[in-house]
Structure formats: structure tokens, C-alpha cells
PDB file of C-alpha atoms in Angstrom:
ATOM      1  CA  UNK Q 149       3.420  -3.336   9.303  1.00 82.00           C
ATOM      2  CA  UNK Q 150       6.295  -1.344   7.883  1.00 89.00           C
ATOM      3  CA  UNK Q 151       8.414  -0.696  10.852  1.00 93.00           C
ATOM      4  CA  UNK Q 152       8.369   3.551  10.268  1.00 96.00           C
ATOM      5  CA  UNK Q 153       6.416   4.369  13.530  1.00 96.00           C
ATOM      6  CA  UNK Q 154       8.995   3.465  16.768  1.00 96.00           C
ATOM      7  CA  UNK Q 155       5.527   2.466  18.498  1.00 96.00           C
ATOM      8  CA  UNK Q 156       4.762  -0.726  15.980  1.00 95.00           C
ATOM      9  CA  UNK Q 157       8.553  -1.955  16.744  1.00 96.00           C
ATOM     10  CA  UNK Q 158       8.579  -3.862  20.255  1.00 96.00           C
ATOM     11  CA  UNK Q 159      12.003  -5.631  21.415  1.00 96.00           C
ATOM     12  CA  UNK Q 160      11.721  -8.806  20.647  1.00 96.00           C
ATOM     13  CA  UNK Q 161       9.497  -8.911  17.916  1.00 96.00           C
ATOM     14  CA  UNK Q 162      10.676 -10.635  14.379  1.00 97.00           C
ATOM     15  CA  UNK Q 163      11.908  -8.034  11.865  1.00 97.00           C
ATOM     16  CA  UNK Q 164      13.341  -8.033   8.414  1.00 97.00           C
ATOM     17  CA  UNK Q 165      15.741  -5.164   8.612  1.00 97.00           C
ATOM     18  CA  UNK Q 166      17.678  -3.553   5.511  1.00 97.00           C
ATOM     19  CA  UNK Q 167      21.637  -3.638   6.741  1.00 97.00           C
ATOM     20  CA  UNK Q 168      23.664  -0.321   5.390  1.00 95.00           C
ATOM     21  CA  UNK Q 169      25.790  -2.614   2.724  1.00 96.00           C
ATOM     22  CA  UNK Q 170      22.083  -3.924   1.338  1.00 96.00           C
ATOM     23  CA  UNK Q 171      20.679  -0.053   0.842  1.00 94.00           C
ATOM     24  CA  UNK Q 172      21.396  -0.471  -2.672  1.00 96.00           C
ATOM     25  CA  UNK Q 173      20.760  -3.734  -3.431  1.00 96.00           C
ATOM     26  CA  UNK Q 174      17.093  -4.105  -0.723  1.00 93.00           C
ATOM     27  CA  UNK Q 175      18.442  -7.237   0.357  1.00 97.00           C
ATOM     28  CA  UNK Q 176      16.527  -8.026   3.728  1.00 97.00           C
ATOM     29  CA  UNK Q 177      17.873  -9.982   7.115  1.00 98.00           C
ATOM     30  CA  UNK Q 178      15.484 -11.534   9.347  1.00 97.00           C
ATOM     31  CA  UNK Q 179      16.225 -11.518  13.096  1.00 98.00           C
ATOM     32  CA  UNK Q 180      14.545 -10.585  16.451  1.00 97.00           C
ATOM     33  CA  UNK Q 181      14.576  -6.776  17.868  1.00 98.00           C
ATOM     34  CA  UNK Q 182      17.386  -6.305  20.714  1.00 98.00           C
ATOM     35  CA  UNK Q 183      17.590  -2.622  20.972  1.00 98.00           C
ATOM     36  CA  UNK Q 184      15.883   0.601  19.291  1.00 97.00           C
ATOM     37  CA  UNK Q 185      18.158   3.224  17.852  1.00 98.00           C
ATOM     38  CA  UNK Q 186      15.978   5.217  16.675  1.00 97.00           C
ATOM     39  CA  UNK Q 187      14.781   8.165  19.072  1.00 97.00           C
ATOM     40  CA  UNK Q 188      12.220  10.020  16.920  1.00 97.00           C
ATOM     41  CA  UNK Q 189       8.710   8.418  16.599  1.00 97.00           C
ATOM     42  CA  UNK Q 190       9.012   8.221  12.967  1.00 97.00           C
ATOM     43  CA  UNK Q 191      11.127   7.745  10.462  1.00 96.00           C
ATOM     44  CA  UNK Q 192      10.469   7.266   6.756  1.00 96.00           C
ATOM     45  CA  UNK Q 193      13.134   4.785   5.770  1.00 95.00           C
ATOM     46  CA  UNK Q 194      12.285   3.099   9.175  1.00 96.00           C
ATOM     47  CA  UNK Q 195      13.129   2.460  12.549  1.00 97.00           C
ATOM     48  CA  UNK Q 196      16.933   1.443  13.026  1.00 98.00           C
ATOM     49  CA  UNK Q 197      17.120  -0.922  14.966  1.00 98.00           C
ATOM     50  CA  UNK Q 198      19.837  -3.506  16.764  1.00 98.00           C
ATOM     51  CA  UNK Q 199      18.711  -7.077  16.792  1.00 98.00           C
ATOM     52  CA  UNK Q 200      19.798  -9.722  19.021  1.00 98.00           C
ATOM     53  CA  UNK Q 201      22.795 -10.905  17.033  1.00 97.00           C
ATOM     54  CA  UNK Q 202      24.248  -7.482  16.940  1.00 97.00           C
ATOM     55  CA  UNK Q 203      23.312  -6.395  13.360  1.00 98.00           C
ATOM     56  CA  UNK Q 204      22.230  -2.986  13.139  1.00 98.00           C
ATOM     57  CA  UNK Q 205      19.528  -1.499  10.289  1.00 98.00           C
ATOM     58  CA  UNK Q 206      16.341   0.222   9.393  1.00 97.00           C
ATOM     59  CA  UNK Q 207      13.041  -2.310   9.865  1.00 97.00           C
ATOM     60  CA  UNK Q 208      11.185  -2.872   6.614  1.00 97.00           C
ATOM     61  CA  UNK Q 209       8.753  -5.037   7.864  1.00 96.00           C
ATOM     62  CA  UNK Q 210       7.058  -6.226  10.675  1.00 97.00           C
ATOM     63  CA  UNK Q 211       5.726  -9.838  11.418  1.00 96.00           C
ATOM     64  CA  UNK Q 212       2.402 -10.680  13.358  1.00 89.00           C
ATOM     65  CA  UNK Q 213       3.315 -13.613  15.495  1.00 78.00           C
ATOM     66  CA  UNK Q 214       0.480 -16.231  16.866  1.00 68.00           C
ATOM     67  CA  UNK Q 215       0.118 -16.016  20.628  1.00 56.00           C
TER      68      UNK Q 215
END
């Protein structure tokens, strides 16, 4: 999944996010979901979120974990 519909992104879930000073560059950070900032149900350069470290950006993808 590609993290632009709010409903895909769950708290807790493992992310790689895009961080503001990697826009440019694409660079991605990995990290679990603390918080969603994004209100609207979509979003087209993704769903910003918080994740549990306190690093804030929009999710670019989404993994599937085993249960």
C-alpha cells in the first residue's frame, strides 16, 4: 500500500515515511505510526503522519505484517 488513503494507515503499523528535509532527495525512514496528522481521507503525497519516535512526514509505503 501507498499510505494516500488515511483508512490504509492504522497507529501502529510499520511505515516508511518521507521527512520534509528528504522531499528532495526521497530518502525514506522506517518507524511505527504514533499519531495521524492528516484529517482529510486522502491525500496525494500521503498521509502525514507522527511515528513513535516523534518524527513527523508523509507515508510512502505501507508494510503487511504476519499475524
Amino acid at each position: 500500500m501507498n499510505g494516500q488513503k488515511r483508512s490504509d494507515v492504522k497507529i501502529g503499523a510499520l511505515v516508511d515515511i518521507v521527512l520534509k528535509a528528504d522531499q528532495r532527495t526521497g530518502k525514506l525512514t522506517q518507524g511505527r505510526v504514533g499519531r495521524l496528522l492528516t484529517k482529510s481521507p486522502n491525500h496525494p503525497h500521503g498521509i502525514k503522519v507522527m511515528l513513535t519516535d516523534g518524527q513527523v512526514g508523509r507515508v510512502a509505503k505501507i508494510y503487511e505484517e504476519e499475524k
